[in-house]
């Protein structure tokens, strides 16, 4: 890999709130410095659905000498609203690029699921339900690539008019993206699970077969025993309320930080032996899934974060003043990052 990175959530919007509350720019600045200096990352994929937060985090990332993958990740917008969001974000990203930062712009993330009008359903939950209903899925999929590519074609043209750097899109496999107008081929489906483990190498080869730099914009594992087999579905063990807050687990799960750490190193090794140009661990932190001493309230077990966010107003001891502690996965990534810096791979 040329680029080793991590995703950084500035707040995914849902049910009138976001997954990053509070959003404190001073904390963001420190976290970006830690991502660069402690984890040894080359890049950060800055995601979220608030324009100002995206720009703030991107600027702190650039100040930390990280390559910025400016990645709007919106929810519940119409295609017209998303296009407006992307063009505004492209202008912000271009200002940052002109100031000397290395910036890649992604024209949205998983828009078939999170944008109104791509799949049947007015809400994300309704659209996601289509994927688990074979009959409805068979009916919906044939027309989906045309809708996705019609929007992305318009979006790429609008972004190129405002942004002078490289452009990609964080895709899902069933979207059937036409990569012709893009500089970078990218997928959020970089997870390995019990069903896909034997197809991972083939998937990576397919990703890099377009003759363009390829990026795995998401891969990771949650923090309970058995989460490696669940892959990208590791957070499905959470029951949420109608205000997007975790309520309980669907069944008891045992905390296992080592399983998450081992999974990440195995995936990184596979990516290093592929021709993928860039890869991003999912994710630095999930502020909406805090760690608690009470086992049945330790929602961090279902978090892809490499740090455990502490509940209440507690702060950590390893990095005083920050509201989290590193997990075993953090230490595994830091070891890998040091090996890259010192050329021991």
C-alpha positions as a LaTeX table, in Angstrom:
\begin{tabular}{lrrr}
\hline
Residue & $x$ (\AA) & $y$ (\AA) & $z$ (\AA) \\
\hline
Unk1 & 0.00 & 0.00 & 0.00 \\
Unk2 & 1.15 & 3.49 & $-0.79$ \\
Unk3 & $-1.30$ & 4.97 & 1.70 \\
Unk4 & $-2.20$ & 3.61 & 5.14 \\
Unk5 & $-5.11$ & 5.49 & 6.67 \\
Unk6 & $-8.04$ & 5.45 & 9.06 \\
Unk7 & $-11.58$ & 6.79 & 8.83 \\
Unk8 & $-12.55$ & 9.65 & 11.12 \\
Unk9 & $-16.22$ & 10.28 & 11.89 \\
Unk10 & $-17.24$ & 13.92 & 12.36 \\
Unk11 & $-20.85$ & 12.91 & 12.90 \\
Unk12 & $-23.21$ & 10.76 & 10.82 \\
Unk13 & $-26.62$ & 12.41 & 10.95 \\
Unk14 & $-29.66$ & 10.35 & 11.95 \\
Unk15 & $-32.87$ & 10.87 & 13.95 \\
Unk16 & $-32.08$ & 14.49 & 14.73 \\
Unk17 & $-28.63$ & 13.84 & 16.17 \\
Unk18 & $-25.21$ & 12.64 & 15.07 \\
Unk19 & $-22.79$ & 9.87 & 15.98 \\
Unk20 & $-20.23$ & 12.44 & 17.21 \\
Unk21 & $-21.53$ & 14.43 & 20.16 \\
Unk22 & $-20.01$ & 16.64 & 21.29 \\
Unk23 & $-17.83$ & 17.80 & 18.41 \\
Unk24 & $-14.94$ & 19.70 & 19.99 \\
Unk25 & $-12.41$ & 21.14 & 17.48 \\
Unk26 & $-9.66$ & 21.08 & 20.14 \\
Unk27 & $-10.18$ & 17.34 & 20.64 \\
Unk28 & $-10.25$ & 16.83 & 16.86 \\
Unk29 & $-6.90$ & 18.61 & 16.56 \\
Unk30 & $-5.29$ & 16.35 & 19.18 \\
Unk31 & $-6.78$ & 13.22 & 17.64 \\
Unk32 & $-5.41$ & 14.09 & 14.21 \\
Unk33 & $-1.95$ & 14.56 & 15.71 \\
Unk34 & $-2.26$ & 11.15 & 17.41 \\
Unk35 & $-3.37$ & 9.52 & 14.15 \\
Unk36 & $-0.27$ & 10.89 & 12.45 \\
Unk37 & 2.33 & 10.58 & 15.20 \\
Unk38 & 1.17 & 7.56 & 17.22 \\
Unk39 & $-0.61$ & 5.40 & 14.64 \\
Unk40 & 1.77 & 6.38 & 11.86 \\
Unk41 & $-1.03$ & 6.89 & 9.34 \\
Unk42 & $-0.31$ & 8.64 & 6.05 \\
Unk43 & $-3.93$ & 9.68 & 5.48 \\
Unk44 & $-7.31$ & 10.11 & 7.09 \\
Unk45 & $-10.73$ & 9.71 & 5.49 \\
Unk46 & $-12.83$ & 12.45 & 7.06 \\
Unk47 & $-16.51$ & 11.47 & 6.98 \\
Unk48 & $-19.80$ & 12.97 & 8.12 \\
Unk49 & $-22.92$ & 14.88 & 7.22 \\
Unk50 & $-22.15$ & 18.38 & 8.54 \\
Unk51 & $-20.34$ & 20.69 & 6.12 \\
Unk52 & $-18.58$ & 22.82 & 8.72 \\
Unk53 & $-17.43$ & 19.83 & 10.76 \\
Unk54 & $-15.98$ & 18.16 & 7.68 \\
Unk55 & $-13.95$ & 21.26 & 6.85 \\
Unk56 & $-12.79$ & 21.74 & 10.44 \\
Unk57 & $-11.57$ & 18.13 & 10.73 \\
Unk58 & $-9.98$ & 18.25 & 7.27 \\
Unk59 & $-8.01$ & 21.37 & 8.21 \\
Unk60 & $-6.75$ & 19.80 & 11.44 \\
Unk61 & $-5.78$ & 16.69 & 9.47 \\
Unk62 & $-3.83$ & 18.78 & 6.97 \\
Unk63 & $-2.13$ & 20.64 & 9.82 \\
Unk64 & $-1.02$ & 17.23 & 11.15 \\
Unk65 & 0.59 & 16.50 & 7.74 \\
Unk66 & $-1.99$ & 13.87 & 6.82 \\
Unk67 & $-3.30$ & 13.31 & 3.31 \\
Unk68 & $-6.97$ & 14.28 & 3.50 \\
Unk69 & $-9.65$ & 12.15 & 1.88 \\
Unk70 & $-12.56$ & 14.58 & 2.02 \\
Unk71 & $-15.55$ & 12.28 & 2.20 \\
Unk72 & $-19.11$ & 13.55 & 2.65 \\
Unk73 & $-21.19$ & 10.75 & 4.20 \\
Unk74 & $-24.76$ & 12.02 & 4.28 \\
Unk75 & $-28.07$ & 10.44 & 5.24 \\
Unk76 & $-31.64$ & 11.19 & 4.16 \\
Unk77 & $-30.88$ & 13.81 & 1.51 \\
Unk78 & $-32.53$ & 13.95 & $-1.89$ \\
Unk79 & $-30.23$ & 13.81 & $-4.91$ \\
Unk80 & $-30.60$ & 17.56 & $-5.35$ \\
Unk81 & $-29.67$ & 18.22 & $-1.73$ \\
Unk82 & $-26.71$ & 15.84 & $-1.98$ \\
Unk83 & $-25.45$ & 17.56 & $-5.13$ \\
Unk84 & $-25.56$ & 20.90 & $-3.32$ \\
Unk85 & $-23.69$ & 19.38 & $-0.37$ \\
Unk86 & $-21.02$ & 17.92 & $-2.65$ \\
Unk87 & $-20.43$ & 21.10 & $-4.66$ \\
Unk88 & $-20.12$ & 23.19 & $-1.51$ \\
Unk89 & $-17.76$ & 20.63 & 0.02 \\
Unk90 & $-15.68$ & 20.55 & $-3.17$ \\
Unk91 & $-15.16$ & 24.30 & $-2.92$ \\
Unk92 & $-14.02$ & 23.92 & 0.69 \\
Unk93 & $-11.72$ & 21.04 & $-0.22$ \\
Unk94 & $-10.21$ & 23.06 & $-3.07$ \\
Unk95 & $-9.42$ & 25.97 & $-0.77$ \\
Unk96 & $-7.58$ & 23.52 & 1.48 \\
Unk97 & $-5.75$ & 21.99 & $-1.48$ \\
Unk98 & $-4.68$ & 25.41 & $-2.77$ \\
Unk99 & $-3.19$ & 26.13 & 0.65 \\
Unk100 & $-0.83$ & 23.19 & 0.13 \\
Unk101 & $-2.65$ & 20.16 & 1.56 \\
Unk102 & $-2.80$ & 16.84 & $-0.28$ \\
Unk103 & $-6.55$ & 16.30 & $-0.77$ \\
Unk104 & $-8.61$ & 13.57 & $-2.42$ \\
Unk105 & $-12.34$ & 14.21 & $-2.82$ \\
Unk106 & $-14.98$ & 11.47 & $-2.67$ \\
Unk107 & $-18.33$ & 12.28 & $-4.33$ \\
Unk108 & $-20.38$ & 10.70 & $-1.57$ \\
Unk109 & $-20.49$ & 7.41 & 0.28 \\
Unk110 & $-22.86$ & 4.47 & $-0.26$ \\
Unk111 & $-25.46$ & 6.75 & $-1.82$ \\
Unk112 & $-27.80$ & 3.91 & $-2.82$ \\
Unk113 & $-28.53$ & 3.22 & 0.84 \\
Unk114 & $-28.38$ & 6.70 & 2.31 \\
Unk115 & $-29.87$ & 8.93 & $-0.41$ \\
Unk116 & $-33.59$ & 9.22 & $-1.10$ \\
Unk117 & $-34.67$ & 7.87 & $-4.49$ \\
Unk118 & $-32.02$ & 5.25 & $-5.23$ \\
Unk119 & $-33.66$ & 2.22 & $-3.56$ \\
Unk120 & $-37.30$ & 1.91 & $-2.48$ \\
Unk121 & $-37.98$ & 3.50 & 0.90 \\
Unk122 & $-38.09$ & 6.95 & 2.46 \\
Unk123 & $-35.70$ & 6.14 & 5.30 \\
Unk124 & $-32.38$ & 4.33 & 5.58 \\
Unk125 & $-34.06$ & 1.56 & 7.58 \\
Unk126 & $-36.62$ & 1.01 & 4.82 \\
Unk127 & $-33.96$ & 0.99 & 2.10 \\
Unk128 & $-31.71$ & $-1.35$ & 4.08 \\
Unk129 & $-34.65$ & $-3.73$ & 4.55 \\
Unk130 & $-34.76$ & $-4.19$ & 0.77 \\
Unk131 & $-31.33$ & $-5.83$ & 0.92 \\
Unk132 & $-32.62$ & $-8.55$ & 3.25 \\
Unk133 & $-35.74$ & $-9.32$ & 1.18 \\
Unk134 & $-34.67$ & $-11.45$ & $-1.82$ \\
Unk135 & $-37.83$ & $-10.76$ & $-3.82$ \\
Unk136 & $-37.70$ & $-6.99$ & $-3.39$ \\
Unk137 & $-33.94$ & $-6.97$ & $-3.98$ \\
Unk138 & $-34.30$ & $-8.81$ & $-7.29$ \\
Unk139 & $-36.87$ & $-6.22$ & $-8.35$ \\
Unk140 & $-34.79$ & $-3.22$ & $-7.24$ \\
Unk141 & $-31.29$ & $-4.07$ & $-8.40$ \\
Unk142 & $-31.66$ & $-4.03$ & $-12.22$ \\
Unk143 & $-32.42$ & $-0.29$ & $-12.31$ \\
Unk144 & $-30.05$ & 0.77 & $-9.55$ \\
Unk145 & $-26.76$ & 1.18 & $-11.49$ \\
Unk146 & $-28.41$ & 3.53 & $-14.00$ \\
Unk147 & $-29.71$ & 5.77 & $-11.19$ \\
Unk148 & $-26.41$ & 5.70 & $-9.32$ \\
Unk149 & $-24.31$ & 6.44 & $-12.40$ \\
Unk150 & $-26.63$ & 9.19 & $-13.64$ \\
Unk151 & $-26.17$ & 10.99 & $-10.34$ \\
Unk152 & $-22.44$ & 10.32 & $-10.08$ \\
Unk153 & $-21.85$ & 11.57 & $-13.63$ \\
Unk154 & $-23.52$ & 14.86 & $-12.74$ \\
Unk155 & $-21.70$ & 15.02 & $-9.41$ \\
Unk156 & $-18.24$ & 14.39 & $-10.88$ \\
Unk157 & $-18.72$ & 17.13 & $-13.48$ \\
Unk158 & $-19.88$ & 19.59 & $-10.81$ \\
Unk159 & $-17.01$ & 18.68 & $-8.48$ \\
Unk160 & $-14.35$ & 18.89 & $-11.21$ \\
Unk161 & $-15.53$ & 22.44 & $-11.96$ \\
Unk162 & $-14.64$ & 23.34 & $-8.38$ \\
Unk163 & $-11.89$ & 20.94 & $-7.27$ \\
Unk164 & $-8.53$ & 20.36 & $-8.93$ \\
Unk165 & $-7.38$ & 17.21 & $-7.14$ \\
Unk166 & $-8.10$ & 13.51 & $-7.56$ \\
Unk167 & $-11.70$ & 12.32 & $-7.30$ \\
Unk168 & $-13.21$ & 8.99 & $-6.20$ \\
Unk169 & $-16.39$ & 7.59 & $-4.68$ \\
Unk170 & $-16.91$ & 5.25 & $-1.69$ \\
Unk171 & $-18.98$ & 2.53 & $-3.33$ \\
Unk172 & $-20.89$ & $-0.64$ & $-2.53$ \\
Unk173 & $-20.51$ & $-3.65$ & $-4.87$ \\
Unk174 & $-24.16$ & $-3.85$ & $-5.97$ \\
Unk175 & $-24.20$ & $-0.21$ & $-7.13$ \\
Unk176 & $-22.49$ & $-1.11$ & $-10.41$ \\
Unk177 & $-20.45$ & 2.09 & $-10.56$ \\
Unk178 & $-19.03$ & 3.18 & $-13.91$ \\
Unk179 & $-15.51$ & 4.24 & $-12.94$ \\
Unk180 & $-14.73$ & 5.98 & $-16.25$ \\
Unk181 & $-15.05$ & 9.58 & $-14.94$ \\
Unk182 & $-13.13$ & 8.90 & $-11.71$ \\
Unk183 & $-9.42$ & 9.04 & $-10.89$ \\
Unk184 & $-9.67$ & 6.48 & $-8.07$ \\
Unk185 & $-11.72$ & 3.27 & $-7.72$ \\
Unk186 & $-12.90$ & 2.85 & $-4.12$ \\
Unk187 & $-15.07$ & 0.52 & $-2.06$ \\
Unk188 & $-16.49$ & 0.55 & 1.46 \\
Unk189 & $-16.88$ & $-3.24$ & 1.22 \\
Unk190 & $-13.41$ & $-4.16$ & 2.41 \\
Unk191 & $-14.59$ & $-6.42$ & 5.20 \\
Unk192 & $-13.81$ & $-10.12$ & 5.55 \\
Unk193 & $-16.35$ & $-12.34$ & 7.26 \\
Unk194 & $-17.05$ & $-16.05$ & 7.60 \\
Unk195 & $-18.89$ & $-16.14$ & 4.25 \\
Unk196 & $-16.41$ & $-14.04$ & 2.22 \\
Unk197 & $-13.02$ & $-15.03$ & 3.65 \\
Unk198 & $-12.12$ & $-17.27$ & 0.70 \\
Unk199 & $-13.09$ & $-14.56$ & $-1.81$ \\
Unk200 & $-11.14$ & $-11.64$ & $-0.36$ \\
Unk201 & $-8.16$ & $-11.95$ & $-2.73$ \\
Unk202 & $-10.45$ & $-12.20$ & $-5.77$ \\
Unk203 & $-12.32$ & $-9.11$ & $-4.64$ \\
Unk204 & $-9.12$ & $-7.12$ & $-4.28$ \\
Unk205 & $-7.97$ & $-8.20$ & $-7.75$ \\
Unk206 & $-11.30$ & $-7.11$ & $-9.23$ \\
Unk207 & $-10.97$ & $-3.73$ & $-7.51$ \\
Unk208 & $-7.55$ & $-3.12$ & $-9.03$ \\
Unk209 & $-8.46$ & $-4.43$ & $-12.50$ \\
Unk210 & $-9.81$ & $-1.08$ & $-13.73$ \\
Unk211 & $-6.35$ & 0.26 & $-14.47$ \\
Unk212 & $-6.69$ & 3.06 & $-11.92$ \\
Unk213 & $-5.44$ & 3.44 & $-8.34$ \\
Unk214 & $-7.75$ & 1.47 & $-6.04$ \\
Unk215 & $-8.70$ & 2.16 & $-2.44$ \\
Unk216 & $-10.41$ & 0.13 & 0.27 \\
Unk217 & $-12.14$ & 2.98 & 2.07 \\
Unk218 & $-13.46$ & 0.78 & 4.91 \\
Unk219 & $-12.32$ & $-2.41$ & 6.61 \\
Unk220 & $-12.43$ & $-3.40$ & 10.23 \\
Unk221 & $-13.87$ & $-5.44$ & 13.05 \\
Unk222 & $-15.82$ & $-4.82$ & 16.23 \\
Unk223 & $-14.68$ & $-5.76$ & 19.72 \\
Unk224 & $-16.43$ & $-8.94$ & 20.88 \\
Unk225 & $-15.69$ & $-12.64$ & 20.62 \\
Unk226 & $-16.91$ & $-13.86$ & 17.24 \\
Unk227 & $-16.90$ & $-10.38$ & 15.64 \\
Unk228 & $-14.32$ & $-11.44$ & 13.04 \\
Unk229 & $-16.85$ & $-13.84$ & 11.52 \\
Unk230 & $-19.43$ & $-11.02$ & 11.38 \\
Unk231 & $-17.09$ & $-8.60$ & 9.57 \\
Unk232 & $-18.91$ & $-5.45$ & 8.54 \\
Unk233 & $-22.08$ & $-6.59$ & 10.31 \\
Unk234 & $-20.39$ & $-6.56$ & 13.70 \\
Unk235 & $-22.56$ & $-3.73$ & 15.02 \\
Unk236 & $-25.79$ & $-5.61$ & 14.27 \\
Unk237 & $-25.80$ & $-6.88$ & 17.87 \\
Unk238 & $-27.11$ & $-3.47$ & 19.03 \\
Unk239 & $-30.77$ & $-2.53$ & 19.45 \\
Unk240 & $-31.28$ & 1.23 & 18.88 \\
Unk241 & $-34.10$ & 3.51 & 20.02 \\
Unk242 & $-35.92$ & 5.98 & 17.78 \\
Unk243 & $-33.39$ & 8.68 & 18.67 \\
Unk244 & $-30.46$ & 6.59 & 17.36 \\
Unk245 & $-29.15$ & 5.71 & 20.82 \\
Unk246 & $-28.04$ & 2.20 & 21.84 \\
Unk247 & $-30.49$ & 0.48 & 24.17 \\
Unk248 & $-29.31$ & $-3.09$ & 24.63 \\
Unk249 & $-27.62$ & $-6.05$ & 22.95 \\
Unk250 & $-29.65$ & $-8.50$ & 20.90 \\
Unk251 & $-27.86$ & $-11.24$ & 22.87 \\
Unk252 & $-24.93$ & $-11.29$ & 25.31 \\
Unk253 & $-21.49$ & $-10.82$ & 23.75 \\
Unk254 & $-18.08$ & $-11.07$ & 25.44 \\
Unk255 & $-15.56$ & $-8.27$ & 25.08 \\
Unk256 & $-12.50$ & $-9.36$ & 23.06 \\
Unk257 & $-10.06$ & $-6.61$ & 22.08 \\
Unk258 & $-7.50$ & $-9.12$ & 20.84 \\
Unk259 & $-9.86$ & $-10.54$ & 18.21 \\
Unk260 & $-10.28$ & $-7.05$ & 16.75 \\
Unk261 & $-6.50$ & $-6.47$ & 16.79 \\
Unk262 & $-5.69$ & $-9.79$ & 15.12 \\
Unk263 & $-8.35$ & $-9.25$ & 12.45 \\
Unk264 & $-6.96$ & $-5.83$ & 11.56 \\
Unk265 & $-3.38$ & $-7.06$ & 11.24 \\
Unk266 & $-4.50$ & $-10.00$ & 9.07 \\
Unk267 & $-6.44$ & $-7.69$ & 6.75 \\
Unk268 & $-3.57$ & $-5.21$ & 6.59 \\
Unk269 & $-1.19$ & $-8.02$ & 5.66 \\
Unk270 & $-3.58$ & $-9.12$ & 2.88 \\
Unk271 & $-3.85$ & $-5.56$ & 1.59 \\
Unk272 & $-0.07$ & $-5.13$ & 1.70 \\
Unk273 & 0.28 & $-8.19$ & $-0.52$ \\
Unk274 & $-2.28$ & $-6.88$ & $-3.00$ \\
Unk275 & $-1.96$ & $-4.04$ & $-5.50$ \\
Unk276 & $-4.38$ & $-1.80$ & $-3.61$ \\
Unk277 & $-3.02$ & 1.75 & $-3.47$ \\
Unk278 & $-4.73$ & 2.94 & $-0.28$ \\
Unk279 & $-6.67$ & 1.42 & 2.62 \\
Unk280 & $-8.54$ & 2.93 & 5.57 \\
Unk281 & $-9.28$ & 1.15 & 8.84 \\
Unk282 & $-12.83$ & 1.67 & 10.07 \\
Unk283 & $-12.63$ & 3.59 & 12.40 \\
Unk284 & $-10.82$ & 5.79 & 14.89 \\
Unk285 & $-13.71$ & 6.21 & 17.37 \\
Unk286 & $-17.45$ & 5.65 & 17.74 \\
Unk287 & $-18.54$ & 8.33 & 20.18 \\
Unk288 & $-22.11$ & 7.03 & 20.13 \\
Unk289 & $-21.06$ & 3.59 & 21.44 \\
Unk290 & $-19.37$ & 4.28 & 24.80 \\
Unk291 & $-17.50$ & 1.84 & 27.00 \\
Unk292 & $-18.96$ & 1.10 & 30.41 \\
Unk293 & $-17.87$ & $-1.03$ & 33.33 \\
Unk294 & $-21.32$ & $-2.64$ & 33.27 \\
Unk295 & $-21.08$ & $-5.50$ & 30.80 \\
Unk296 & $-24.62$ & $-5.14$ & 29.49 \\
Unk297 & $-24.03$ & $-1.41$ & 28.90 \\
Unk298 & $-20.57$ & $-1.73$ & 27.33 \\
Unk299 & $-21.69$ & $-0.74$ & 23.85 \\
Unk300 & $-18.08$ & $-0.30$ & 22.76 \\
Unk301 & $-18.08$ & $-4.07$ & 22.25 \\
Unk302 & $-20.08$ & $-3.36$ & 19.06 \\
Unk303 & $-17.80$ & $-0.49$ & 18.00 \\
Unk304 & $-15.36$ & $-0.60$ & 15.09 \\
Unk305 & $-13.33$ & 2.10 & 16.87 \\
Unk306 & $-9.70$ & 1.44 & 17.74 \\
Unk307 & $-10.19$ & 3.52 & 20.89 \\
Unk308 & $-12.89$ & 2.96 & 23.51 \\
Unk309 & $-14.86$ & 6.11 & 24.25 \\
Unk310 & $-15.57$ & 6.39 & 27.98 \\
Unk311 & $-19.10$ & 6.92 & 29.22 \\
Unk312 & $-20.10$ & 9.93 & 31.25 \\
Unk313 & $-17.56$ & 12.72 & 31.60 \\
Unk314 & $-14.55$ & 10.47 & 32.23 \\
Unk315 & $-11.24$ & 11.08 & 30.51 \\
Unk316 & $-8.43$ & 8.65 & 29.80 \\
Unk317 & $-5.03$ & 8.19 & 31.39 \\
Unk318 & $-2.88$ & 7.25 & 28.38 \\
Unk319 & $-3.75$ & 10.55 & 26.66 \\
Unk320 & $-4.86$ & 12.79 & 29.55 \\
Unk321 & $-7.82$ & 15.02 & 28.83 \\
Unk322 & $-9.17$ & 12.93 & 25.96 \\
Unk323 & $-12.42$ & 10.99 & 26.53 \\
Unk324 & $-11.09$ & 7.58 & 25.50 \\
Unk325 & $-8.46$ & 4.92 & 26.03 \\
Unk326 & $-6.58$ & 2.98 & 23.31 \\
Unk327 & $-7.65$ & $-0.60$ & 22.60 \\
Unk328 & $-5.43$ & $-3.51$ & 21.62 \\
Unk329 & $-6.27$ & $-2.63$ & 18.00 \\
Unk330 & $-4.78$ & 0.84 & 18.49 \\
Unk331 & $-1.53$ & $-0.68$ & 19.69 \\
Unk332 & $-1.50$ & $-3.16$ & 16.78 \\
Unk333 & $-1.94$ & $-0.33$ & 14.27 \\
Unk334 & 0.74 & 1.74 & 15.98 \\
Unk335 & 3.16 & $-1.18$ & 15.68 \\
Unk336 & 2.35 & $-1.50$ & 11.99 \\
Unk337 & 2.71 & 2.24 & 11.49 \\
Unk338 & 6.16 & 2.21 & 13.12 \\
Unk339 & 7.24 & $-0.67$ & 10.87 \\
Unk340 & 6.26 & 1.39 & 7.79 \\
Unk341 & 8.20 & 4.40 & 9.02 \\
Unk342 & 11.31 & 2.32 & 9.68 \\
Unk343 & 10.99 & 0.28 & 6.48 \\
Unk344 & 10.72 & $-3.12$ & 8.20 \\
Unk345 & 7.86 & $-4.47$ & 6.08 \\
\hline
\end{tabular}
